[in-house]
Tab-separated table of C-alpha atoms in Angstrom:
chain	number	residue	atom	x	y	z
B	1	MET	CA	-49.489	117.156	-168.989
B	2	SER	CA	-45.860	118.240	-169.466
B	3	LYS	CA	-45.257	120.833	-172.178
B	4	TYR	CA	-42.446	118.557	-173.413
B	5	ASP	CA	-44.777	115.597	-174.023
B	6	PHE	CA	-44.312	115.291	-177.800
B	7	ASP	CA	-44.584	112.267	-180.055
B	8	LEU	CA	-41.328	110.605	-181.080
B	9	ASP	CA	-40.831	110.929	-184.846
B	10	LEU	CA	-37.880	108.993	-186.241
B	11	ASN	CA	-38.908	109.523	-189.862
B	12	VAL	CA	-37.561	113.069	-189.949
B	13	ARG	CA	-34.262	114.617	-188.944
B	14	ASN	CA	-34.606	115.950	-185.396
B	15	SER	CA	-32.522	116.005	-182.227
B	16	LEU	CA	-33.977	112.775	-180.805
B	17	SER	CA	-33.670	110.818	-184.050
B	18	LEU	CA	-30.012	111.884	-184.312
B	19	ILE	CA	-29.303	110.896	-180.699
B	20	ILE	CA	-31.073	107.542	-180.970
B	21	ASP	CA	-29.107	106.773	-184.113
B	22	ARG	CA	-25.888	106.928	-182.029
B	23	ILE	CA	-27.042	104.450	-179.348
B	24	LYS	CA	-26.267	100.770	-179.791
B	25	PRO	CA	-28.819	98.106	-178.795
B	26	ASN	CA	-28.654	96.504	-175.342
B	27	SER	CA	-26.745	99.428	-173.857
B	28	LYS	CA	-26.923	100.827	-170.349
B	29	VAL	CA	-28.210	104.415	-170.585
B	30	LEU	CA	-28.562	107.278	-168.109
B	31	GLU	CA	-31.148	109.716	-169.448
B	32	PHE	CA	-31.499	113.142	-167.872
B	33	GLY	CA	-34.854	114.859	-168.341
B	34	PRO	CA	-36.809	112.103	-170.112
B	35	ALA	CA	-40.100	114.020	-169.623
B	36	ASN	CA	-42.909	111.530	-170.299
B	37	GLY	CA	-40.510	108.954	-171.681
B	38	ARG	CA	-40.975	109.252	-175.436
B	39	MET	CA	-37.314	108.373	-176.107
B	40	THR	CA	-37.047	106.172	-173.013
B	41	LYS	CA	-39.765	103.875	-174.342
B	42	TYR	CA	-37.983	103.438	-177.667
B	43	LEU	CA	-34.630	102.747	-176.007
B	44	GLN	CA	-36.161	100.113	-173.735
B	45	GLN	CA	-38.650	98.449	-176.079
B	46	LYS	CA	-36.958	98.732	-179.478
B	47	LEU	CA	-33.254	98.749	-178.598
B	48	GLY	CA	-33.394	96.587	-175.486
B	49	CYS	CA	-31.510	99.143	-173.392
B	50	SER	CA	-31.491	99.338	-169.594
B	51	VAL	CA	-32.447	102.936	-168.882
B	52	TYR	CA	-31.874	104.853	-165.660
B	53	ALA	CA	-33.286	108.367	-165.483
B	54	VAL	CA	-33.524	111.652	-163.585
B	55	GLU	CA	-36.692	113.730	-164.060
B	56	LEU	CA	-37.821	116.916	-162.286
B	57	ASP	CA	-41.532	116.746	-163.159
B	58	LYS	CA	-43.316	114.249	-160.881
B	59	GLU	CA	-46.243	113.670	-163.229
B	60	ALA	CA	-44.009	113.170	-166.261
B	61	ALA	CA	-41.816	110.787	-164.237
B	62	LYS	CA	-44.858	108.589	-163.580
B	63	ASP	CA	-45.185	108.051	-167.338
B	64	ALA	CA	-41.463	107.516	-167.897
B	65	GLU	CA	-40.798	105.173	-164.979
B	66	LYS	CA	-42.453	102.157	-166.614
B	67	TYR	CA	-39.680	102.197	-169.218
B	68	CYS	CA	-36.890	102.683	-166.670
B	69	LYS	CA	-34.896	100.251	-164.601
B	70	GLU	CA	-34.733	103.062	-162.041
B	71	ILE	CA	-35.750	106.732	-162.007
B	72	ILE	CA	-34.971	109.565	-159.611
B	73	VAL	CA	-37.568	112.314	-159.278
B	74	GLY	CA	-35.756	115.522	-158.423
B	75	ASN	CA	-33.553	118.394	-159.516
B	76	ILE	CA	-30.495	117.368	-161.529
B	77	GLU	CA	-28.401	119.968	-159.705
B	78	ASP	CA	-29.152	118.378	-156.321
B	79	TYR	CA	-26.848	115.541	-157.502
B	80	GLU	CA	-28.769	112.762	-155.764
B	81	TRP	CA	-28.075	110.687	-158.854
B	82	MET	CA	-24.319	110.797	-158.224
B	83	GLU	CA	-24.759	108.817	-155.015
B	84	ARG	CA	-27.570	106.566	-156.218
B	85	TYR	CA	-25.823	105.537	-159.444
B	86	GLN	CA	-22.212	105.643	-158.241
B	87	ASN	CA	-21.761	101.897	-158.728
B	88	VAL	CA	-23.266	101.868	-162.219
B	89	LYS	CA	-21.138	102.460	-165.300
B	90	PHE	CA	-23.103	103.671	-168.304
B	91	ASP	CA	-22.504	103.167	-172.005
B	92	TYR	CA	-24.366	106.397	-172.783
B	93	ILE	CA	-25.357	109.445	-170.765
B	94	VAL	CA	-27.995	111.537	-172.546
B	95	PHE	CA	-29.020	115.177	-172.156
B	96	ALA	CA	-31.663	115.826	-174.835
B	97	ASP	CA	-32.412	119.573	-174.678
B	98	VAL	CA	-31.598	119.642	-170.957
B	99	LEU	CA	-28.306	121.483	-170.415
B	100	GLU	CA	-29.816	124.871	-171.276
B	101	HIS	CA	-32.191	124.468	-168.304
B	102	LEU	CA	-29.337	124.159	-165.784
B	103	TYR	CA	-27.556	126.859	-163.786
B	104	ASN	CA	-24.181	125.145	-164.115
B	105	PRO	CA	-24.142	122.723	-167.063
B	106	GLN	CA	-20.352	122.476	-166.911
B	107	LYS	CA	-20.429	121.076	-163.366
B	108	VAL	CA	-23.218	118.638	-164.256
B	109	LEU	CA	-21.218	117.310	-167.210
B	110	GLU	CA	-18.063	117.023	-165.105
B	111	GLN	CA	-19.953	114.988	-162.514
B	112	ALA	CA	-21.826	112.879	-165.069
B	113	LYS	CA	-18.693	111.745	-166.880
B	114	GLN	CA	-17.579	109.992	-163.683
B	115	LEU	CA	-20.436	107.517	-164.229
B	116	LEU	CA	-19.384	106.761	-167.807
B	117	HIS	CA	-17.613	103.651	-169.081
B	118	GLN	CA	-14.143	104.425	-170.394
B	119	GLN	CA	-15.404	103.701	-173.910
B	120	GLY	CA	-18.798	105.301	-173.300
B	121	SER	CA	-20.346	108.479	-174.712
B	122	ILE	CA	-22.140	111.582	-173.537
B	123	LEU	CA	-24.824	112.590	-176.033
B	124	PHE	CA	-26.617	115.909	-175.900
B	125	SER	CA	-28.696	118.286	-177.978
B	126	ILE	CA	-28.910	121.995	-177.326
B	127	PRO	CA	-30.579	124.981	-179.044
B	128	ASN	CA	-28.581	127.562	-180.992
B	129	ILE	CA	-28.990	131.092	-179.637
B	130	ALA	CA	-27.316	132.421	-182.814
B	131	HIS	CA	-30.163	131.278	-185.081
B	132	ASN	CA	-31.100	133.826	-187.739
B	133	ALA	CA	-34.652	134.108	-186.352
B	134	ILE	CA	-33.293	135.395	-183.038
B	135	ILE	CA	-30.963	137.821	-184.802
B	136	MET	CA	-33.963	139.121	-186.753
B	137	ASP	CA	-35.819	139.683	-183.489
B	138	LEU	CA	-32.831	141.475	-181.969
B	139	LEU	CA	-32.697	143.786	-184.975
B	140	GLU	CA	-36.241	144.779	-183.990
B	141	ASP	CA	-35.166	145.252	-180.346
B	142	ARG	CA	-36.973	142.078	-179.281
B	143	PHE	CA	-35.912	139.136	-177.097
B	144	THR	CA	-39.201	137.409	-176.414
B	145	TYR	CA	-39.491	134.144	-174.485
B	146	HIS	CA	-41.852	131.424	-175.678
B	147	ALA	CA	-43.409	128.348	-174.092
B	148	VAL	CA	-41.006	126.059	-175.981
B	149	GLY	CA	-38.281	126.431	-178.579
B	150	LEU	CA	-35.112	128.469	-178.874
B	151	LEU	CA	-36.196	130.918	-176.177
B	152	ASP	CA	-38.104	128.506	-173.943
B	153	ASP	CA	-39.145	130.476	-170.852
B	154	THR	CA	-37.309	127.981	-168.612
B	155	HIS	CA	-33.955	128.299	-170.393
B	156	ILE	CA	-31.181	129.571	-168.123
B	157	ARG	CA	-28.047	129.146	-170.250
B	158	PHE	CA	-27.621	129.991	-173.944
B	159	PHE	CA	-25.020	128.626	-176.358
B	160	THR	CA	-23.600	129.329	-179.783
B	161	LYS	CA	-21.487	126.788	-181.675
B	162	THR	CA	-18.304	128.456	-180.436
B	163	SER	CA	-19.315	128.598	-176.758
B	164	LEU	CA	-20.512	124.988	-176.972
B	165	ASP	CA	-17.114	123.869	-178.258
B	166	GLU	CA	-15.476	125.805	-175.436
B	167	LEU	CA	-17.683	123.986	-172.898
B	168	VAL	CA	-16.561	120.611	-174.263
B	169	GLU	CA	-12.932	121.650	-173.934
B	170	LYS	CA	-13.446	122.830	-170.339
B	171	ILE	CA	-14.852	119.477	-169.169
B	172	GLY	CA	-11.882	117.616	-170.632
B	173	MET	CA	-13.658	115.443	-173.184
B	174	PHE	CA	-13.423	115.155	-176.946
B	175	LYS	CA	-16.126	115.747	-179.509
B	176	THR	CA	-16.400	112.754	-181.846
B	177	TYR	CA	-19.678	113.618	-183.583
B	178	GLU	CA	-21.418	116.900	-184.342
B	179	ALA	CA	-24.648	117.471	-186.214
B	180	ALA	CA	-27.266	120.156	-186.614
B	181	VAL	CA	-31.001	120.300	-187.138
B	182	PHE	CA	-31.842	123.130	-189.526
B	183	VAL	CA	-35.048	125.164	-189.466
B	184	SER	CA	-35.653	128.235	-191.599
B	185	PRO	CA	-36.808	131.400	-189.738
B	186	GLU	CA	-40.263	131.112	-191.317
B	187	HIS	CA	-40.809	127.714	-189.735
B	188	THR	CA	-39.617	128.571	-186.233
B	189	GLU	CA	-41.843	129.806	-183.424
B	190	PHE	CA	-40.749	133.344	-184.422
B	191	HIS	CA	-42.224	133.110	-187.952
B	192	LYS	CA	-39.690	135.561	-189.364
B	193	SER	CA	-39.079	136.148	-193.064
B	194	TYR	CA	-35.972	137.232	-194.958
B	195	GLU	CA	-38.305	139.171	-197.246
B	196	ASP	CA	-39.056	141.602	-194.412
B	197	LEU	CA	-35.403	142.683	-194.201
B	198	SER	CA	-33.364	144.988	-196.366
B	199	PRO	CA	-31.564	143.160	-199.219
B	200	GLU	CA	-28.200	143.810	-197.575
B	201	ILE	CA	-29.136	142.308	-194.202
B	202	SER	CA	-31.102	139.487	-195.791
B	203	THR	CA	-28.115	138.498	-197.927
B	204	LEU	CA	-25.764	138.702	-194.946
B	205	LEU	CA	-27.945	136.392	-192.826
B	206	LYS	CA	-28.482	133.909	-195.651
B	207	GLN	CA	-24.709	133.646	-196.090
B	208	ARG	CA	-24.211	132.493	-192.480
B	209	VAL	CA	-23.336	128.811	-192.835
B	210	LEU	CA	-24.997	127.835	-189.536
B	211	GLY	CA	-27.510	130.666	-189.424
B	212	GLU	CA	-30.449	128.268	-189.645
B	213	ALA	CA	-29.016	125.667	-187.257
B	214	TYR	CA	-31.853	125.268	-184.747
B	215	GLN	CA	-30.177	122.649	-182.521
B	216	TYR	CA	-26.762	121.060	-182.251
B	217	VAL	CA	-26.234	117.413	-181.382
B	218	TYR	CA	-22.853	116.306	-179.964
B	219	GLU	CA	-21.285	113.030	-178.927
B	220	LEU	CA	-18.380	113.233	-176.461
B	221	LYS	CA	-15.816	110.614	-175.490
B	222	PHE	CA	-12.779	110.384	-173.235
B	223	GLN	CA	-10.426	109.512	-176.102
B	224	LYS	CA	-9.781	111.730	-179.089
B	225	GLN	CA	-11.051	110.244	-182.339
B	226	ARG	CA	-11.685	111.352	-185.885
B	227	LEU	CA	-14.487	113.909	-185.753
B	228	GLU	CA	-17.616	112.872	-187.648
B	229	THR	CA	-19.335	116.029	-188.864
B	230	ASP	CA	-22.875	116.356	-190.179
B	231	LEU	CA	-23.422	120.103	-190.264
B	232	GLN	CA	-24.665	120.374	-193.825
B	233	LEU	CA	-27.983	122.025	-194.480
B	234	HIS	CA	-30.445	119.326	-195.509
B	235	ARG	CA	-33.001	120.631	-197.994
B	236	GLU	CA	-35.858	119.056	-199.844
B	237	PHE	CA	-35.734	119.470	-203.621
B	238	LYS	CA	-38.925	119.150	-205.653
B	239	LEU	CA	-39.133	117.706	-209.145
B	240	PHE	CA	-42.247	118.722	-211.089
B	241	TYR	CA	-43.108	116.685	-214.181
B	242	ASP	CA	-45.236	117.524	-217.178
B	243	ASP	CA	-47.119	114.645	-218.824
B	244	GLY	CA	-48.500	116.905	-221.520
B	245	SER	CA	-51.046	118.671	-219.354
B	246	GLY	CA	-48.557	121.201	-217.955
B	247	PHE	CA	-46.851	121.497	-214.557
B	248	SER	CA	-49.014	121.349	-211.449
B	249	GLU	CA	-48.672	120.914	-207.676
B	250	ASN	CA	-50.249	117.465	-208.046
B	251	GLN	CA	-47.414	116.194	-210.212
B	252	VAL	CA	-44.359	116.438	-207.984
B	253	VAL	CA	-41.701	114.142	-206.492
B	254	VAL	CA	-39.687	115.190	-203.423
B	255	ALA	CA	-36.102	114.199	-202.591
B	256	GLU	CA	-33.707	115.296	-199.864
B	257	PHE	CA	-30.658	117.216	-201.056
B	258	GLU	CA	-27.706	115.739	-199.193
B	259	ASN	CA	-23.945	115.724	-199.823
B	260	GLY	CA	-24.436	117.722	-203.010
B	261	LYS	CA	-26.898	115.271	-204.561
B	262	ALA	CA	-30.648	114.771	-204.882
B	263	VAL	CA	-32.063	111.498	-206.245
B	264	PHE	CA	-35.628	111.352	-207.595
B	265	ASP	CA	-37.278	107.960	-208.060
B	266	LEU	CA	-39.698	107.942	-211.000
B	267	SER	CA	-39.549	104.184	-211.551
B	268	GLU	CA	-43.197	103.611	-210.680
B	269	MET	CA	-44.493	106.494	-212.762
B	270	ASP	CA	-47.255	105.253	-215.087
B	271	LYS	CA	-47.292	108.404	-217.211
B	272	GLU	CA	-45.143	109.474	-220.130
B	273	ILE	CA	-43.119	112.482	-218.967
B	274	LYS	CA	-42.595	115.271	-221.501
B	275	CYS	CA	-40.586	117.667	-219.351
B	276	ILE	CA	-39.270	117.995	-215.799
B	277	ARG	CA	-38.611	121.034	-213.598
B	278	ILE	CA	-36.464	120.985	-210.472
B	279	ASP	CA	-37.195	123.528	-207.719
B	280	PRO	CA	-34.338	123.660	-205.164
B	281	LEU	CA	-36.119	126.010	-202.750
B	282	GLU	CA	-39.296	128.005	-202.515
B	283	LYS	CA	-37.290	131.238	-202.507
B	284	ALA	CA	-34.539	132.893	-204.535
B	285	VAL	CA	-31.427	130.707	-204.606
B	286	ARG	CA	-28.217	130.441	-206.580
B	287	PHE	CA	-26.583	127.103	-207.244
B	288	GLN	CA	-24.604	125.404	-209.995
B	289	LEU	CA	-25.925	122.190	-211.518
B	290	GLU	CA	-22.881	120.037	-212.262
B	291	SER	CA	-24.679	117.155	-213.939
B	292	LEU	CA	-28.060	115.558	-214.506
B	293	LEU	CA	-28.247	111.772	-214.797
B	294	ILE	CA	-31.369	109.963	-216.003
B	295	ASP	CA	-31.123	106.164	-215.862
B	296	GLY	CA	-27.357	106.543	-215.762
B	297	VAL	CA	-27.206	108.764	-218.863
B	298	LYS	CA	-25.729	112.231	-218.373
B	299	TYR	CA	-27.623	115.183	-219.868
B	300	ARG	CA	-26.319	118.718	-220.194
B	301	ASP	CA	-27.454	120.243	-223.503
B	302	GLN	CA	-31.142	120.150	-222.607
B	303	ILE	CA	-30.800	121.855	-219.208
B	304	HIS	CA	-32.269	125.320	-218.833
B	305	HIS	CA	-31.544	127.473	-215.753
B	306	ASN	CA	-33.973	130.099	-214.439
């Protein structure tokens, strides 16, 4: 079984859910490195796409091929696909966590774009080597490879946001969409904690806007367009409610904090609520609450900050 044989989860924000969200139904797609075909299956069965693929792992390719119109089993950098697919023009060319495994990702992208429709897109996701968890490890004189993740032991090339933007410029395409998947150091494979650092270093790392960006997702096109950016840190806020028995972990509603707003739905609550408490994060945090609306009514005088 391939170590990249994971279930496809479109209910949470991850690199595959962000990529799939950019692909229109009934498109012609070239997918590099489909592994066992978790995304390939969705593209073919749910979106009605015609999927062509290139996969290195023979066993994984056997699983993926049933969702493909055609699949090449081999090394991407042997470029067999350039000859085989030279008469096919694709709406989308996808590299989901693939480019970092290549010796020359720039050359691969330059070749791949020749197979793209003039209005088509290259979509890719790639890990961020400048994640705070890696910086924490470096501060301890560590650079340890793992089976999967930011320092996957088969990664050959590493990218920061800046070097990734430079790569896009070098291949002569334009970035039209950029997004990030955020993971705190505690929840990475490194299991690092800000609490283990000095206050000065901890504060410095927490202030890095993209310090917890685990992966970047880009869409590239031939023509320059307005850049759609989704690089905000998406956090879950918790609202605890007291029905007279006090606050407890069993009486909580969760909402995603996005674009400066969190919306909690208490419409189906069958209890009379005496008091509510909003927890932005399970760690020290500073933020300013601009307004609190309950059923469209703005409250300010009864807000207490801790």
